[in-house]
Coordinates of C-alpha atoms in Angstrom, one line a residue:
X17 CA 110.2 85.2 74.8
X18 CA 113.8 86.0 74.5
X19 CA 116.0 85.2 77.5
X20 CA 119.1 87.8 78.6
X21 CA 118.0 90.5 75.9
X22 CA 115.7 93.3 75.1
X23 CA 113.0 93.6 72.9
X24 CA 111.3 97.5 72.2
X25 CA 108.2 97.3 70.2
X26 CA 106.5 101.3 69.6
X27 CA 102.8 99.3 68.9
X28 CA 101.2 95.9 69.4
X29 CA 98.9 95.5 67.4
X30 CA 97.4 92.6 69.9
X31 CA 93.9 92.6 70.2
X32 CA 91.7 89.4 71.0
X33 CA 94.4 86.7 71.6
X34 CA 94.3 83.8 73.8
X35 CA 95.9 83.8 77.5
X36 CA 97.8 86.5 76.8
X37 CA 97.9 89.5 74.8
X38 CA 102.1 89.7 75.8
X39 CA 104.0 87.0 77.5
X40 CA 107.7 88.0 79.0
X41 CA 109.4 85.0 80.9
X42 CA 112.7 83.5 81.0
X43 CA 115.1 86.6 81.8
X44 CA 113.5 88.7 78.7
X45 CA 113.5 92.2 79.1
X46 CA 111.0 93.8 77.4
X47 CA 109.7 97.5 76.4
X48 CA 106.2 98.4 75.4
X49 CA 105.7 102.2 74.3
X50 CA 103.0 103.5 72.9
X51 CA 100.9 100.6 71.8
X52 CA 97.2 99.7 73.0
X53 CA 96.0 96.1 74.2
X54 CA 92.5 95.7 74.2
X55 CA 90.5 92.6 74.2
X56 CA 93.1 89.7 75.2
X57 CA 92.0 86.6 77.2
X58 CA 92.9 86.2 80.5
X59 CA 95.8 88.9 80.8
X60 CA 97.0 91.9 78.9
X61 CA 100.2 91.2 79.5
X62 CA 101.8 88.2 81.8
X63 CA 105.6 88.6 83.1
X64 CA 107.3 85.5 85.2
X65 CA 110.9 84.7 85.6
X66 CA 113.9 85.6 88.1
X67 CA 115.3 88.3 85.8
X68 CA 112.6 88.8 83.4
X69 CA 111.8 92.7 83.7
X70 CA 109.3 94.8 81.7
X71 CA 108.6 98.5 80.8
X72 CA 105.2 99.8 79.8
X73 CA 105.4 103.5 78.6
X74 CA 102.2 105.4 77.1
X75 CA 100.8 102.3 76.4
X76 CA 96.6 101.6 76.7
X77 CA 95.7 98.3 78.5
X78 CA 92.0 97.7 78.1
X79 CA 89.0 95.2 78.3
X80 CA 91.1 92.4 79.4
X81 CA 89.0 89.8 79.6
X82 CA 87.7 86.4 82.3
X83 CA 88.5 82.8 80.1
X84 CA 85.4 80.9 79.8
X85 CA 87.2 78.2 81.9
X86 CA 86.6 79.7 84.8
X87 CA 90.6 80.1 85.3
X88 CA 92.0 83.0 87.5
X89 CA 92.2 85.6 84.7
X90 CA 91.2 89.4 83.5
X91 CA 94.0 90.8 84.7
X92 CA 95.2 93.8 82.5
X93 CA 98.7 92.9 83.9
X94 CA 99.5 89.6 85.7
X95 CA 103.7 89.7 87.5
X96 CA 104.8 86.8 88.9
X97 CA 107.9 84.3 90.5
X98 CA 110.7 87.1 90.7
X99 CA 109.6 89.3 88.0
X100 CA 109.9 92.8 87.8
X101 CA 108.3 95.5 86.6
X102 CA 107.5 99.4 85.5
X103 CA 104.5 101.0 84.0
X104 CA 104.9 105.1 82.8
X105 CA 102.3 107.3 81.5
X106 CA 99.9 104.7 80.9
X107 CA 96.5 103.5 81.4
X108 CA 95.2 100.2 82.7
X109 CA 90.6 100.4 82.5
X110 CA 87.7 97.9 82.4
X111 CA 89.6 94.5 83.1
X112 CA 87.2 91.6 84.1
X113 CA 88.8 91.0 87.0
X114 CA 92.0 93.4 88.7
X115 CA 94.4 95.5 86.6
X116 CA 97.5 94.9 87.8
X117 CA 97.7 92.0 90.3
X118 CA 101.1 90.7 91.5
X119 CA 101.4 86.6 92.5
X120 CA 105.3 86.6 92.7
X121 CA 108.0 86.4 96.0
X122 CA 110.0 89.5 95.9
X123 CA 108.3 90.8 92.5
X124 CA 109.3 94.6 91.8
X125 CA 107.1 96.9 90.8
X126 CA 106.8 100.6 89.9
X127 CA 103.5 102.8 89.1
X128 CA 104.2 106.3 87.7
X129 CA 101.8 108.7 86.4
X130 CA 99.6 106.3 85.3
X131 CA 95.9 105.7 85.4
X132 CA 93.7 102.6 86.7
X133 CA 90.1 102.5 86.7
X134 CA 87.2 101.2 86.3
X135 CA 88.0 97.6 86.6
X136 CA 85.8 94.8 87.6
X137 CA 87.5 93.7 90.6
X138 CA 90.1 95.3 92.4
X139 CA 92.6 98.5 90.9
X140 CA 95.8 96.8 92.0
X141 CA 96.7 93.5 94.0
X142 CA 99.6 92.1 95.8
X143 CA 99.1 88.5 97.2
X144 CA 102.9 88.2 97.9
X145 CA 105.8 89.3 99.9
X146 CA 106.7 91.6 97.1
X147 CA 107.8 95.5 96.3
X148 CA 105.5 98.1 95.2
X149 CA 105.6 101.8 94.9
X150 CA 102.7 103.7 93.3
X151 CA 103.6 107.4 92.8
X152 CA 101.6 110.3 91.6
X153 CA 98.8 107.8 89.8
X154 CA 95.3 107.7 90.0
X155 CA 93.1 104.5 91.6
X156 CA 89.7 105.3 90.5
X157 CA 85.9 104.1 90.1
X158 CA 87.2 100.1 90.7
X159 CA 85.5 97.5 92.5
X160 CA 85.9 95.7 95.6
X161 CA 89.7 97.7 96.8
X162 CA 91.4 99.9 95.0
X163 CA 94.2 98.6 96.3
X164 CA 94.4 95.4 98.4
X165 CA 97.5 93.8 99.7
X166 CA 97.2 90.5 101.4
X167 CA 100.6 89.0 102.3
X168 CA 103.3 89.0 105.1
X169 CA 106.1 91.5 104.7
X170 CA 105.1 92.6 101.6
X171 CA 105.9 96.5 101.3
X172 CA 103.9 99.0 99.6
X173 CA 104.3 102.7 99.1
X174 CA 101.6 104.8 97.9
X175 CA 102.9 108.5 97.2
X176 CA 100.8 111.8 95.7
X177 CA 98.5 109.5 94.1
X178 CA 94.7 109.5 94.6
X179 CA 92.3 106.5 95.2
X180 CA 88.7 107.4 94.3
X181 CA 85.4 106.1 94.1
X182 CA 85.5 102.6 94.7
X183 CA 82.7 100.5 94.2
X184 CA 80.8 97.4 96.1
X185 CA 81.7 94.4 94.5
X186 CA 78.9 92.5 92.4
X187 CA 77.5 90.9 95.9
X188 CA 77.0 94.7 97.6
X189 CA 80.0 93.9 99.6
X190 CA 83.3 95.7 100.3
X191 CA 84.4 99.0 98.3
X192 CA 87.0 99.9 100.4
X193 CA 89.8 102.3 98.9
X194 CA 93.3 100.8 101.0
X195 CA 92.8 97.0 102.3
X196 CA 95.6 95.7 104.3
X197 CA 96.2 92.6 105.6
X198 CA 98.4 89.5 107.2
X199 CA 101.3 91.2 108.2
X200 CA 102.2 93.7 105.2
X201 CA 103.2 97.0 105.7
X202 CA 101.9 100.0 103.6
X203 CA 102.7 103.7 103.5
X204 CA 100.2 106.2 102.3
X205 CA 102.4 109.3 102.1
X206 CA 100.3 112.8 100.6
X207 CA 97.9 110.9 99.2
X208 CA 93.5 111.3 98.8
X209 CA 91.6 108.4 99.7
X210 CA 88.3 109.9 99.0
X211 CA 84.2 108.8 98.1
X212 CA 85.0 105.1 98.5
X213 CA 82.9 102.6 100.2
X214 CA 82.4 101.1 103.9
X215 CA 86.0 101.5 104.6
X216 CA 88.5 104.3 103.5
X217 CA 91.3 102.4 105.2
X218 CA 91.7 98.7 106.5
X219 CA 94.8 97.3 108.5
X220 CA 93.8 93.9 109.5
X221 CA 95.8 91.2 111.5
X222 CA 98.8 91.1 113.8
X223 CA 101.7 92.3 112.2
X224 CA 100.1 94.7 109.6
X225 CA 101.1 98.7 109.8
X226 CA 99.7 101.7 108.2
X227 CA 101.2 104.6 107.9
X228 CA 99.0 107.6 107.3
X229 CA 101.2 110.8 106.8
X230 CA 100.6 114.1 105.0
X231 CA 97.3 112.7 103.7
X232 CA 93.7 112.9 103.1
X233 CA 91.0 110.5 103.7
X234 CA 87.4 111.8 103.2
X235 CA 83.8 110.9 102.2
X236 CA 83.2 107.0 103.0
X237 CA 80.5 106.1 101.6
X238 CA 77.9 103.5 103.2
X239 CA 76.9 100.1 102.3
X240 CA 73.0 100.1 101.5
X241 CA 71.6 98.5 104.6
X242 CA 75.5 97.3 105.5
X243 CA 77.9 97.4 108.4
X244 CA 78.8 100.9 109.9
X245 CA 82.0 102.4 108.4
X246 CA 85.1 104.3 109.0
X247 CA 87.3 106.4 107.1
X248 CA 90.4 104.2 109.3
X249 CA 89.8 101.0 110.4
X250 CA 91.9 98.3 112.6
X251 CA 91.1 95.6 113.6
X252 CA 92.5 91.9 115.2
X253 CA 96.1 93.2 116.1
X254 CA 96.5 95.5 113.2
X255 CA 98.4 99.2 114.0
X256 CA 98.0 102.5 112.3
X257 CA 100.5 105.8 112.6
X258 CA 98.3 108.7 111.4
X259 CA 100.8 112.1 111.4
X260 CA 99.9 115.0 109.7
X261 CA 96.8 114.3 108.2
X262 CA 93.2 114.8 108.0
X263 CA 90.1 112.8 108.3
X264 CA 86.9 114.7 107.6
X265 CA 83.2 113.9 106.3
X266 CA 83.3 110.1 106.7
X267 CA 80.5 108.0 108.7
X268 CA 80.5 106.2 112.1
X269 CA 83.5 106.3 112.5
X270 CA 86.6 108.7 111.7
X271 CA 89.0 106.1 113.0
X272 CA 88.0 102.6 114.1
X273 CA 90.1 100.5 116.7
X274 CA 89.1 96.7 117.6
X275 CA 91.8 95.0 119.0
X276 CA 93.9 97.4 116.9
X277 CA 96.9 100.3 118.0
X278 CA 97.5 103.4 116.9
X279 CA 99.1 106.8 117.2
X280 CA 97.4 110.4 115.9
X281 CA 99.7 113.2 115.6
X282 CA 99.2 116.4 114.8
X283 CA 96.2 115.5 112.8
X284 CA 92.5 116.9 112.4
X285 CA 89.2 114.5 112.5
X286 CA 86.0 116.0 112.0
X287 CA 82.7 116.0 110.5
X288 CA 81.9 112.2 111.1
X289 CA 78.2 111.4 111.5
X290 CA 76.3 108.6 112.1
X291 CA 75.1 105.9 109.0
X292 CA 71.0 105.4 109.0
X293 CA 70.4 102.7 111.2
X294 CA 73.4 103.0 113.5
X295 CA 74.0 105.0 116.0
X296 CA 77.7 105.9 116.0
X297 CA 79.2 109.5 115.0
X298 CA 82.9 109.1 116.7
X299 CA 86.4 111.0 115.9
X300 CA 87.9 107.9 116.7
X301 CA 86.6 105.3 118.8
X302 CA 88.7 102.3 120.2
X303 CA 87.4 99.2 122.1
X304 CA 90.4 96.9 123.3
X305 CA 92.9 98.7 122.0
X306 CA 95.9 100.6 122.9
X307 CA 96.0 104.4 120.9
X308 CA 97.5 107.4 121.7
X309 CA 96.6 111.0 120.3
X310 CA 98.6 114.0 120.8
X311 CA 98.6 117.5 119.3
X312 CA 95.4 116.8 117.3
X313 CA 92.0 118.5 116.9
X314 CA 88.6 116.4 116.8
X315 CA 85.5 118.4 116.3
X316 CA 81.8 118.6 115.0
X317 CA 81.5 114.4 115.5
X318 CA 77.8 113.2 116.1
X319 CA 78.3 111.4 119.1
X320 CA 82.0 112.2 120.7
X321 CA 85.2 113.6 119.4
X322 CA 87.3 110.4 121.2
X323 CA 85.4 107.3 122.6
X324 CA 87.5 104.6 124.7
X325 CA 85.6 101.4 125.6
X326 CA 88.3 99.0 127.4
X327 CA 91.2 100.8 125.8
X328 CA 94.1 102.5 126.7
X329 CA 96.4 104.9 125.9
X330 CA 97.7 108.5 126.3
X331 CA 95.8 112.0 124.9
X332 CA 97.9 114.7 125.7
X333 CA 97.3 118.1 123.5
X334 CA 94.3 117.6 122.3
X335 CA 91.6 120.1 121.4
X336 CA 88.1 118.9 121.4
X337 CA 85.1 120.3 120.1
X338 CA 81.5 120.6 119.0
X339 CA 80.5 116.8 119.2
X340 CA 78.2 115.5 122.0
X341 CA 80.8 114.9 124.0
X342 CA 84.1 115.3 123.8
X343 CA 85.7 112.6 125.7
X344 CA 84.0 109.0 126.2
X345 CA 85.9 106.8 128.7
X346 CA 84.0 103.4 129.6
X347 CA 85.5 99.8 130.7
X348 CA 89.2 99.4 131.9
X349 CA 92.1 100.4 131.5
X350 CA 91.3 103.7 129.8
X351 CA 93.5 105.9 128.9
X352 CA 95.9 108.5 130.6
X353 CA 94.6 112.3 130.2
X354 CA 97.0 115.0 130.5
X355 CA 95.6 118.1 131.6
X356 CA 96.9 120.2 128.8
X357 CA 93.9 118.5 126.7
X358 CA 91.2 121.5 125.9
X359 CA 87.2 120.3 125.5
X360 CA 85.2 123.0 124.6
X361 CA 81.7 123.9 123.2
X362 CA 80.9 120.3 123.3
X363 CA 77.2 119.1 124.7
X364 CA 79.2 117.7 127.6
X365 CA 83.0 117.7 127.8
X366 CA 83.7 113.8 129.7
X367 CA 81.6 111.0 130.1
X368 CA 83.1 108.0 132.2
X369 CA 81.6 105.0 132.9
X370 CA 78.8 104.8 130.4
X371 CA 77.6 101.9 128.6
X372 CA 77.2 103.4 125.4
X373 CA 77.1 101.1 121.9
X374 CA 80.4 99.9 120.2
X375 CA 80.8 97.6 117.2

């Protein structure tokens, strides 16, 4: 601890410690480049303080592990009360609980070309109204979310980075690559969200916004005898903006609305089928919601390329092909259908009225 200067260490040679491999509080600054932390107690490295700042450059962060306590811990790197932080180059694998999970108001924090995988619990976690931007890194083979945010107005911008492969948690439950909640706002800007579990995407709760642009979300995996799943999902006031982007291969559902909103531009949803034991298969489906889709193409879906039960909206632009149907309208208000909207080589191009199954 060193409070108003700055400390540069080129190795640590911490390895098995007590609470913390690394603590940085009271206004330090401190640089670690090139070292490895493996082993430590409860965090790799801790940071706390208005002021306090650290770098991690090259630097291995490994094995991090739970107290026997029973103490929040396992975090490869734990931020919090008005810290900030940065992490280069480096690699953050197998903690016992998340890698990098951030506790503070208004924490800073920067992920560059860095690695984090295979961690116990979650990849990275805000539970705060702070800062992040993750750009050009790699979210891969964790468990529960890759990357979870669960506070109002925190902001969060994920940028040419891939999130793979995210696993169930020890109970069968979750997986989910994005998880979005109470009011925080997340952009997912070129970015792969790829082979995760039940959910690719998650905005949950009034106030919360995803923004979708430029990317890639593809191969949602299925809980073993679970829920039904989506590649997008909204729900309970949440809103999504999907613009340039595509959604293809995922099951049930290619994006989910209940009690959500939405708007698809200029995007392509295809190849969603139906899980075992469900029978679902929709581009996008949407029961009292409010989503519009313009200039977007939906095709080879299972049951229908669009599916609004109780929803409204506007689809103006559309092309619409090779599902079942094209076009499933059931309950008021439903939406408003311009006639420049094409439907084509589809089983049947509109059903209205039906009483098909929704979630």
């Amino acid at each position: 601890k060193k409070p108003m200067g700055s400390i540069a260490f080129p190795a640590i040679p911490a390895s098995g410690l007590w609470a913390a491999g690394v603590r940085v509080s009271l206004g330090a600054q401190l640089i670690v480049d090139g070292s490895s932390l493996d082993a430590n107690y409860g965090s790799g490295i801790e940071v706390e303080g208005q002021g306090t700042s650290l770098e991690v450059r090259n630097t291995l962060i490994t094995e991090t592990r739970l107290l026997p306590n029973g103490d929040p811990s396992g975090y490869g790197i734990h931020s919090n009360m008005n810290a900030s932080m940065k992490i280069e180059h480096s690699a953050i694998t197998q903690s016992g609980d998340t890698a990098v999970v951030v506790f503070g108001e208004e924490d800073e924090v920067e992920v560059l070309s860095s690695l984090i995988s295979e961690n116990d619990k979650r990849g990275l976690a805000c539970e705060s109204s702070c800062d992040i931007e993750l750009v050009q890194s790699s979210l891969a083979h964790n468990r529960d979310s890759g990357l979870f945010i669960n506070a109002p107005n925190a902001q969060f911008l994920v940028e040419q980075s891939l999130i793979v492969g995210t696993q169930p948690n020890a109970t069968g439950q979750f997986g989910h690559g994005v998880d979005v909640n109470y009011g925080a706002t997340c952009t997912l800007r070129r970015t792969a969200i790829v082979d995760n579990h039940h959910l690719g995407v998650v905005a949950y709760s009034a106030d919360t916004v995803v923004t979708l642009e430029q990317s890639l979300v593809e191969s949602t995996q299925p809980l073993i005898g679970g829920l039904p799943g989506a590649a997008v999902w909204v729900q309970e006031g949440g809103r999504v903006q999907v613009t340039g982007s595509t959604i293809r291969d995922n099951l049930d559902f290619g994006l989910g609305f209940l009690w959500g909103a939405g708007e698809v531009t200029s995007s392509i949803i295809e190849g969603v089928m139906s899980s075992p034991g469900h029978a679902y298969g929709d581009g996008l489906m949407a029961t009292g919601s409010v989503v519009s889709v313009r200039n977007s193409r939906m095709r080879d879906c299972e049951r229908s390329g669009l599916f609004f039960d109780g929803s409204g909206g506007e689809l103006a632009q559309n092309h619409i092909s090779g599902s079942q149907y094209g076009l499933v309208t059931q309950g008021l208000p439903g939406p408003s259908v311009a006639p420049d909207n094409l439907m084509e080589d589809n089983e049947e191009s509109r059903l209205e009225g039906g009483e098909l199954r929704v979630p």
